[in-house]
PDB file of C-alpha atoms in Angstrom:
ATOM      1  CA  UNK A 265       3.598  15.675  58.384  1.00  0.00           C
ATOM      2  CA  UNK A 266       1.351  12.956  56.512  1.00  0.00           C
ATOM      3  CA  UNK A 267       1.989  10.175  59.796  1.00  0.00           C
ATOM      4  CA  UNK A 268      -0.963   8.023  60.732  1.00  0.00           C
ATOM      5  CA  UNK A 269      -0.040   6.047  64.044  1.00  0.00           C
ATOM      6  CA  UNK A 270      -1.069   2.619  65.134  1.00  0.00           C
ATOM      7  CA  UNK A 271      -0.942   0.481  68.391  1.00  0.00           C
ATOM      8  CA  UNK A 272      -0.275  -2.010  68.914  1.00  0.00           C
ATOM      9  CA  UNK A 273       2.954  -3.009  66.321  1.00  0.00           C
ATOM     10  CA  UNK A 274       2.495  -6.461  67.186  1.00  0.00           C
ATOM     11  CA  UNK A 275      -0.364  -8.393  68.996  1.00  0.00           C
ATOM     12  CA  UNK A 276      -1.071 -12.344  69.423  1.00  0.00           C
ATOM     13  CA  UNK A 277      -4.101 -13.064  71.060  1.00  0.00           C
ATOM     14  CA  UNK A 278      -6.504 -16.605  71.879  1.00  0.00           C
ATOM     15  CA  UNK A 279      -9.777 -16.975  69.929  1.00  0.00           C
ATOM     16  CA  UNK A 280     -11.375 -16.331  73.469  1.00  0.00           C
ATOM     17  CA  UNK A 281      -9.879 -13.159  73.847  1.00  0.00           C
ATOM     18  CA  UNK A 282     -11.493  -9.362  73.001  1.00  0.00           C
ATOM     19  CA  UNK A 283      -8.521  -6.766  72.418  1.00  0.00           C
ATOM     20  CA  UNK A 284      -8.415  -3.556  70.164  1.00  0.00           C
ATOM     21  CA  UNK A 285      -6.221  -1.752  67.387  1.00  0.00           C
ATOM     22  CA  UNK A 286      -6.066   1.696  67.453  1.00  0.00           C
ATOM     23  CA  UNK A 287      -4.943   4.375  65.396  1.00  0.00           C
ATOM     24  CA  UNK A 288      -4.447   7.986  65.532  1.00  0.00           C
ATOM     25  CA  UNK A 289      -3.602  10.883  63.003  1.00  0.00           C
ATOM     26  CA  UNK A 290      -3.277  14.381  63.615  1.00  0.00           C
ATOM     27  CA  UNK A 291      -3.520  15.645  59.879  1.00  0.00           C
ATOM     28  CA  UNK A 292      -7.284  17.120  60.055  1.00  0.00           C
ATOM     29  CA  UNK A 293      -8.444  14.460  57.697  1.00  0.00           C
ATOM     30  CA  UNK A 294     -11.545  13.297  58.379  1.00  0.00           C
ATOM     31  CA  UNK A 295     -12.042   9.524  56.725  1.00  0.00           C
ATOM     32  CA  UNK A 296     -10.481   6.904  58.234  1.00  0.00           C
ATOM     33  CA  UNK A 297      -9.858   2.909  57.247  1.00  0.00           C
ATOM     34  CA  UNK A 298      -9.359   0.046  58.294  1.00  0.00           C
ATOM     35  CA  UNK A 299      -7.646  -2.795  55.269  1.00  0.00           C
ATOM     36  CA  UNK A 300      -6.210  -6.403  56.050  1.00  0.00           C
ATOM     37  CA  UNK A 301      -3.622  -7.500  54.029  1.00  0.00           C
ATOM     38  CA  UNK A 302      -2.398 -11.537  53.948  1.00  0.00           C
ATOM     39  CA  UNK A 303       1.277 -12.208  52.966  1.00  0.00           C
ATOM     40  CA  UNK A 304       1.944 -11.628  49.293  1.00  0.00           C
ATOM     41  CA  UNK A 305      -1.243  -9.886  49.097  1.00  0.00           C
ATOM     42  CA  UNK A 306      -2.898  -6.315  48.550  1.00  0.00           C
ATOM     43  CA  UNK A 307      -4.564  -4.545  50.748  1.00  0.00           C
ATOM     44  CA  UNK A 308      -8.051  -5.402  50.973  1.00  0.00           C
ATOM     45  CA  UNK A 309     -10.555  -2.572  52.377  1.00  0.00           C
ATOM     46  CA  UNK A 310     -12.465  -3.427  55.622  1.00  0.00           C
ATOM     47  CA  UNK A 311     -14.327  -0.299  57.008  1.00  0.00           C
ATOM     48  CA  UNK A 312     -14.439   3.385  56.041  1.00  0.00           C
ATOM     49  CA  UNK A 313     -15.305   6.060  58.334  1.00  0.00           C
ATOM     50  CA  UNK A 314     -15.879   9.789  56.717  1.00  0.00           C
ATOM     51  CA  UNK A 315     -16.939  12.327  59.087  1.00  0.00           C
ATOM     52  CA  UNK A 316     -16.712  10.273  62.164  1.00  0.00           C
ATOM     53  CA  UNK A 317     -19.747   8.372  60.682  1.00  0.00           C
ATOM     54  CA  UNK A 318     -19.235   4.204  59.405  1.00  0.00           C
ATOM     55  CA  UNK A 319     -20.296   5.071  55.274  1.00  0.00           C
ATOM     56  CA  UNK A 320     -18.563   1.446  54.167  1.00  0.00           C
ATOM     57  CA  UNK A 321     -18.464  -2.007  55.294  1.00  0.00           C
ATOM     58  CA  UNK A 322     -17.099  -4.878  53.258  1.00  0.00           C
ATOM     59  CA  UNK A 323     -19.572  -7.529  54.948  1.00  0.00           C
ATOM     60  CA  UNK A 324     -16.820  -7.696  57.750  1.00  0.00           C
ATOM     61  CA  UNK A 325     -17.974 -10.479  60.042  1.00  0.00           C
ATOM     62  CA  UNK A 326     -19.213  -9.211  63.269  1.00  0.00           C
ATOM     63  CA  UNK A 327     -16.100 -10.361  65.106  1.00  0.00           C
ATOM     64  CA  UNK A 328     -14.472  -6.934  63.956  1.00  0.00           C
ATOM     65  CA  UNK A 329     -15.988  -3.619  65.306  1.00  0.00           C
ATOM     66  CA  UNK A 330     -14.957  -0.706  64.512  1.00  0.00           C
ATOM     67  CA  UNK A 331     -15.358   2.749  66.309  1.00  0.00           C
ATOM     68  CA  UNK A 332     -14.293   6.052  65.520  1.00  0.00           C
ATOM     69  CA  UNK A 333     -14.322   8.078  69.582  1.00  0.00           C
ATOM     70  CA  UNK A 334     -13.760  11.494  67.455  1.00  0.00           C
ATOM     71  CA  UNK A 335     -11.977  12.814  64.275  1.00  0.00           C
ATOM     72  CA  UNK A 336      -8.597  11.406  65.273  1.00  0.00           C
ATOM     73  CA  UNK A 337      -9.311   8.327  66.414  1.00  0.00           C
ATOM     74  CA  UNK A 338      -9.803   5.207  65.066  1.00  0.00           C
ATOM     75  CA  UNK A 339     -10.258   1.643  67.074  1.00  0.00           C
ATOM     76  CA  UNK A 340     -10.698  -1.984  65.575  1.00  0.00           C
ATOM     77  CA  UNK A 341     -12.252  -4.171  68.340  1.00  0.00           C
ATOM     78  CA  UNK A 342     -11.468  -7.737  67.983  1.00  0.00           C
ATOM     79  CA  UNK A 343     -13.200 -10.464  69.511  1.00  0.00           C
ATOM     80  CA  UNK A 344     -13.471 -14.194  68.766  1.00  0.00           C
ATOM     81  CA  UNK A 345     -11.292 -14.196  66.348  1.00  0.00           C
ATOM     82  CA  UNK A 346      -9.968 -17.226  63.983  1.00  0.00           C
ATOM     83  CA  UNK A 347      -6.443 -18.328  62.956  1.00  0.00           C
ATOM     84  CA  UNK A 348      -7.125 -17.297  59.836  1.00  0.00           C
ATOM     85  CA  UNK A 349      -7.725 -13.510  60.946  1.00  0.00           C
ATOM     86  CA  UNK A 350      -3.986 -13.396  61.265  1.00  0.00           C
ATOM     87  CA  UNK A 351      -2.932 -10.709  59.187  1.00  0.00           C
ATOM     88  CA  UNK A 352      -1.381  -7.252  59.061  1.00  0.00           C
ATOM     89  CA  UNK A 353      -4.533  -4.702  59.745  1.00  0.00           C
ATOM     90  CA  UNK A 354      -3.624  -1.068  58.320  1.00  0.00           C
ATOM     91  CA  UNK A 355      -5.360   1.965  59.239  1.00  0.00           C
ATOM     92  CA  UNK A 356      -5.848   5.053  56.738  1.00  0.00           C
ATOM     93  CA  UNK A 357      -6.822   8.330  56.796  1.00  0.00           C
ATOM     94  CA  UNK A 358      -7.220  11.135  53.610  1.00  0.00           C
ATOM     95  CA  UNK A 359      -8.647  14.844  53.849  1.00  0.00           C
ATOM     96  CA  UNK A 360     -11.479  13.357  52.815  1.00  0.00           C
ATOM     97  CA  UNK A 361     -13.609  10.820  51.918  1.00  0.00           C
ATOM     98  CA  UNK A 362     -16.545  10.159  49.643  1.00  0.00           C
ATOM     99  CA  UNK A 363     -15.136  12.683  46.563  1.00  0.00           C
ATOM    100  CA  UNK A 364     -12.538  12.095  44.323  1.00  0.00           C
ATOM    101  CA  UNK A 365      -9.049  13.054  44.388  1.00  0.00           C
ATOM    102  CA  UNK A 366      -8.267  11.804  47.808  1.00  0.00           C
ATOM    103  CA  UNK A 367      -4.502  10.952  49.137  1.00  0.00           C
ATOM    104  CA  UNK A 368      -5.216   7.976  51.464  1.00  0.00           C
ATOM    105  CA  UNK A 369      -2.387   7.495  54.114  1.00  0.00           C
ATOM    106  CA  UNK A 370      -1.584   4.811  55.829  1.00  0.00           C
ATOM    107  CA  UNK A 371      -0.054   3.681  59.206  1.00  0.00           C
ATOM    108  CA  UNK A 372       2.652   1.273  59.690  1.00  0.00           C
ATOM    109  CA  UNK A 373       0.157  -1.631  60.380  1.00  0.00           C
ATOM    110  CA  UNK A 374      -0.617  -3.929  63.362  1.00  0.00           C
ATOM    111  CA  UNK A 375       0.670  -7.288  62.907  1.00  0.00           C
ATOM    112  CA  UNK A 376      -2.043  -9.788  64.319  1.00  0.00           C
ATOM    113  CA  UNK A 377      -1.161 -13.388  65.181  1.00  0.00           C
ATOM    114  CA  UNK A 378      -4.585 -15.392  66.544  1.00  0.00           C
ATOM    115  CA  UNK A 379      -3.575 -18.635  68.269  1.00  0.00           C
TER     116      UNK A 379
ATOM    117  CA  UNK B  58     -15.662  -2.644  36.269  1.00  0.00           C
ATOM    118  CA  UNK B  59     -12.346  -0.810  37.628  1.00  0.00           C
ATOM    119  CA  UNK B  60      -9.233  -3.011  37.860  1.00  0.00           C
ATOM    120  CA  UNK B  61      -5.335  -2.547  38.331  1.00  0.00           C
ATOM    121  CA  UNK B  62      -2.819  -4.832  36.283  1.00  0.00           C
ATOM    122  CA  UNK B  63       0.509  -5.544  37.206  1.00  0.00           C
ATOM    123  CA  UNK B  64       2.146  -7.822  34.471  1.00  0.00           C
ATOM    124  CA  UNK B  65       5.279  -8.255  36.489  1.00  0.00           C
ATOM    125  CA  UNK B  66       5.217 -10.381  39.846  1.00  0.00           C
ATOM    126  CA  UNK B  67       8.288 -10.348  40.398  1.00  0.00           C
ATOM    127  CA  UNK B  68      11.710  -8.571  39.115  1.00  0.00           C
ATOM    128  CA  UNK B  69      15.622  -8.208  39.967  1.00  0.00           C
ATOM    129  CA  UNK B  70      17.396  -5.592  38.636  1.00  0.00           C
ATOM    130  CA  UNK B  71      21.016  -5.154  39.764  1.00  0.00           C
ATOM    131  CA  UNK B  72      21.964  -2.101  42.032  1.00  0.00           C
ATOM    132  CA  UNK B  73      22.520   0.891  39.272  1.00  0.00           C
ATOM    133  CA  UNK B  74      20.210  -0.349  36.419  1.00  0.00           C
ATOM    134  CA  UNK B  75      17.452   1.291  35.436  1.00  0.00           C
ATOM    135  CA  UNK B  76      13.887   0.735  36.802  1.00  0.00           C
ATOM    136  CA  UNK B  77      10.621  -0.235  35.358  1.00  0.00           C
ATOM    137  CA  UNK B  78       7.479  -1.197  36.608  1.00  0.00           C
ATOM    138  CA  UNK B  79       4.732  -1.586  34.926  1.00  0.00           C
ATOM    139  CA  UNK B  80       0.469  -1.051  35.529  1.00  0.00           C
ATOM    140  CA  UNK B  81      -2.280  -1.001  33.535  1.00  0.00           C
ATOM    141  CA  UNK B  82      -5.869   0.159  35.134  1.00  0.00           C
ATOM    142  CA  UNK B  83      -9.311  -0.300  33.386  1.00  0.00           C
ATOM    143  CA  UNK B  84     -11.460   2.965  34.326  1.00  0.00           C
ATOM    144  CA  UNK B  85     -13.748   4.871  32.175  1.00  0.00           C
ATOM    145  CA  UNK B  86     -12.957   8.671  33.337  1.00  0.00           C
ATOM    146  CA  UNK B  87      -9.711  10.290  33.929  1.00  0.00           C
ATOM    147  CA  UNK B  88      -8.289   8.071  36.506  1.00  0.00           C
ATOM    148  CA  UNK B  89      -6.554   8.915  40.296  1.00  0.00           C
ATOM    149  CA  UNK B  90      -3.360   6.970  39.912  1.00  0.00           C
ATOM    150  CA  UNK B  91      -1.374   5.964  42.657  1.00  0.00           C
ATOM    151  CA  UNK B  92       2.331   3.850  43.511  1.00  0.00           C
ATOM    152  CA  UNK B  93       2.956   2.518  47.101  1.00  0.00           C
ATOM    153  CA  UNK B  94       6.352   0.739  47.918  1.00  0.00           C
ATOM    154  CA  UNK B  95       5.945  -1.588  50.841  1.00  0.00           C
ATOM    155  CA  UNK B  96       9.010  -2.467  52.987  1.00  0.00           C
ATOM    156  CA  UNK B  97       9.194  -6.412  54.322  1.00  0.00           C
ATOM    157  CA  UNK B  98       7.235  -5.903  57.552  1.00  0.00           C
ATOM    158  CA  UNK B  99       6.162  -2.047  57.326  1.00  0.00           C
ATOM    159  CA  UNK B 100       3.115  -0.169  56.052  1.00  0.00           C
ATOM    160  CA  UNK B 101       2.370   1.310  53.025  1.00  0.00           C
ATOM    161  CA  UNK B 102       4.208   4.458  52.284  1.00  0.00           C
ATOM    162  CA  UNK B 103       3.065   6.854  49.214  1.00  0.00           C
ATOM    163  CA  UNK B 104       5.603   7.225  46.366  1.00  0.00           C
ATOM    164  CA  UNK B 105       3.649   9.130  43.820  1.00  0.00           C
ATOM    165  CA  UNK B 106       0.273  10.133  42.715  1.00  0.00           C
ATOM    166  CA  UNK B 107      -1.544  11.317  39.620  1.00  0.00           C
ATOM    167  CA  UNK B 108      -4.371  13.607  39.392  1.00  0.00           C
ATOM    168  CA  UNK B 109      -4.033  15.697  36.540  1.00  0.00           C
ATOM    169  CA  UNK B 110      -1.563  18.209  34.690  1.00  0.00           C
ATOM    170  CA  UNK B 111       1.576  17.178  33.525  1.00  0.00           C
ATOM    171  CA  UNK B 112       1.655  13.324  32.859  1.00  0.00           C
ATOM    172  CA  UNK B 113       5.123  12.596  34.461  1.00  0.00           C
ATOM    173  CA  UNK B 114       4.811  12.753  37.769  1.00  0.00           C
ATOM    174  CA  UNK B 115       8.232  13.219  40.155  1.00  0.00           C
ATOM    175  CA  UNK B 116       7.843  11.591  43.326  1.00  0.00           C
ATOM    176  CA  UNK B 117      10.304  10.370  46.797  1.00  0.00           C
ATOM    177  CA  UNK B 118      13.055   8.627  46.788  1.00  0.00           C
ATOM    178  CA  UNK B 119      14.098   9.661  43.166  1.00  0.00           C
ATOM    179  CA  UNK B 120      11.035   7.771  41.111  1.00  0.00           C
ATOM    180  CA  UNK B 121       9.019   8.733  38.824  1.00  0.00           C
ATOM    181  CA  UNK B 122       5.621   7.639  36.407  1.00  0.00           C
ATOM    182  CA  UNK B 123       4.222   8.269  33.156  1.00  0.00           C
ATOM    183  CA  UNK B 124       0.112   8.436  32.790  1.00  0.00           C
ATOM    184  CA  UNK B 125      -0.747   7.273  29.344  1.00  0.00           C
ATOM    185  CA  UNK B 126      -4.147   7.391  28.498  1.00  0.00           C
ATOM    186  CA  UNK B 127      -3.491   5.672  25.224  1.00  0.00           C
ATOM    187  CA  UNK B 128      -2.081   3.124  26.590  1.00  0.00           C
ATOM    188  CA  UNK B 129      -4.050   2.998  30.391  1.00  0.00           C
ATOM    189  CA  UNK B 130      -0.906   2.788  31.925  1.00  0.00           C
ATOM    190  CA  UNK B 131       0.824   4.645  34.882  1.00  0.00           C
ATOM    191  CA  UNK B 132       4.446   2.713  34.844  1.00  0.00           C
ATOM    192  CA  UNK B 133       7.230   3.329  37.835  1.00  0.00           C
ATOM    193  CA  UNK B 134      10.602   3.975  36.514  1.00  0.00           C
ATOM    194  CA  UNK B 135      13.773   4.844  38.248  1.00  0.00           C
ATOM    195  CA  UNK B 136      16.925   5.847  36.540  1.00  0.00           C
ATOM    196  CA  UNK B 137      19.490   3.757  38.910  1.00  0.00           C
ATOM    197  CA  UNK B 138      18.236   1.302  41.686  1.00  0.00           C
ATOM    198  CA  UNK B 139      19.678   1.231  45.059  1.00  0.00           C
ATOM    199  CA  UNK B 140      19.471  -2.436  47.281  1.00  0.00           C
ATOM    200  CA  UNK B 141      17.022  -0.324  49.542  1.00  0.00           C
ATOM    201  CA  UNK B 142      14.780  -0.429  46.976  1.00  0.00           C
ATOM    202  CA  UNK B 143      14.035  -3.778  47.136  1.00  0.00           C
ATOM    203  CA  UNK B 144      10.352  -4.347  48.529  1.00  0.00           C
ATOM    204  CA  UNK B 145       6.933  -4.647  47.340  1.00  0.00           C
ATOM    205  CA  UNK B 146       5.021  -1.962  45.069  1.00  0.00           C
ATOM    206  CA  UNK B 147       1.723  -1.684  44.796  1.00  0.00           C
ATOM    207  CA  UNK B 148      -0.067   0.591  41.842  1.00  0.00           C
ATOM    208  CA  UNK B 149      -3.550   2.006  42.709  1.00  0.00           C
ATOM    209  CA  UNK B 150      -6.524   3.760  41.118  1.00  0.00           C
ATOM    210  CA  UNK B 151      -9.141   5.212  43.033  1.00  0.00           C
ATOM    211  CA  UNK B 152     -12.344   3.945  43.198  1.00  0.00           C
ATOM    212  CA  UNK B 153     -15.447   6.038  40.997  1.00  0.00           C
ATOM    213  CA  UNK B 154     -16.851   7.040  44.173  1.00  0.00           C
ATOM    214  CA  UNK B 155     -13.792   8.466  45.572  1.00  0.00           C
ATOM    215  CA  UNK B 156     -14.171   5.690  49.166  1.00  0.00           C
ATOM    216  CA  UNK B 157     -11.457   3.724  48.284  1.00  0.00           C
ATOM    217  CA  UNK B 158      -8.178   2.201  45.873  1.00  0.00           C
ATOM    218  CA  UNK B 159      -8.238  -0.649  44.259  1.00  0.00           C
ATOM    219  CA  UNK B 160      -5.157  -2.050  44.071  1.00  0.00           C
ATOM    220  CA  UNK B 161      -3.404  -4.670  41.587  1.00  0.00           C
ATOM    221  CA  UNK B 162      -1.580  -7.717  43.344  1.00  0.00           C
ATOM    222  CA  UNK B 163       2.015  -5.626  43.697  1.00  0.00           C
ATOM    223  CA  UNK B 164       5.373  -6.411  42.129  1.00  0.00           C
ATOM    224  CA  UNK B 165       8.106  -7.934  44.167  1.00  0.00           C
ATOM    225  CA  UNK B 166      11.177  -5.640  43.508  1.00  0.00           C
ATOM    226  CA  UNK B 167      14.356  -7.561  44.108  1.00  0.00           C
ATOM    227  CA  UNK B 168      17.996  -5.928  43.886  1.00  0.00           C
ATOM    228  CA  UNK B 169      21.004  -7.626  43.406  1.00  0.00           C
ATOM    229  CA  UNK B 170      24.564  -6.466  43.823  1.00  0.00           C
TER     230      UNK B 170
END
């Protein structure tokens, strides 16, 4: 089973408003991502979390938080965001991170609409 | 620097032709290769990877690559194309310190009948 699960499918919210993403996997692995991806576009890597610990950040702006409660568990806080945040966020996970050879696998994504 | 090519931004192939997609990667050392299709609206879902050992590499839904160091290429071929596999693919290498992929800009697979 190689499923990483995310929640909310779809979520609009006002530039006023805080909300989260979250995303869950029961594979054992133990790094987790976040990437945004624009129409038409690749992936881009936000945040990785290897052994429940934050090891990369893309210079996210602060508006995006991410926190990891425990090895299956991975939230994006949002907050203040701008139109152009609007995007499809995916989460990630692979046995693990920080050596090569990992299989990174991702959820089905969160499509975010700020208005 | 590492970096992911693909040539091709968009193709249509009719349903039953052969397949072929093509990347190109710049990366010193032997390189983690991966293909991810990407169905309008859904996530990223793994078709293949490379590691190491045998250089054609079987993966779902009846594709298949070819690593060629000579070359730096890891190309996606199918031997008849169905009009579900129309969607975007995306070729990856991993990154030197093993944290992420770097991805090229994906190849818009069209299929028509």
């Amino acid at each position: 089973d190689t499923e990483v699960t995310q929640t909310p499918k779809h979520l609009v919210m006002g530039m006023t408003n805080k909300k989260s993403l979250k995303c869950e996997q029961h594979m054992g692995h133990r790094a987790m991502y976040w990437y945004k991806q624009k129409a038409k576009k690749p992936p881009e890597l936000m945040f990785v979390y290897s052994y429940e610990k934050l090891s990369i950040n893309e210079s996210v702006p602060s508006r995006f938080s991410p926190e990891c409660p425990n090895s299956s568990l991975l939230n994006l806080h949002l907050h203040a965001l701008q139109p152009e945040d609007s995007a499809l966020y995916l989460c990630a996970s692979s046995q693990k991170g920080g050596t090569s050879g990992n299989t990174i696998y991702f959820g089905e994504g969160s499509w975010l609409t700020v208005v | 620097a590492q970096s992911v090519t693909q040539p091709d931004i968009h193709i249509t192939v009719s349903e039953g032709a052969s397949l072929e997609l093509r990347c190109n990667y710049s990366y010193g050392a032997t390189p983690y290769l991966f293909w991810y299709v990407q169905s309008p609206g859904q996530g990223l879902q793994l078709l293949l990877k490379y590691f190491s050992g045998d250089t054609l590499v079987q993966g779902i839904k009846g594709f298949e690559a070819e690593f060629k160091r000579s070359q730096s290429s890891f190309n996606l071929r199918k031997p008849s194309v169905h009009w579900s596999d129309a969607a975007e693919y995306f070729c990856a290498v991993e990154n030197q310190a093993g944290t992420a992929l770097i991805f090229g800009k994906g190849t818009t697979l069209s299929v028509s009948s």
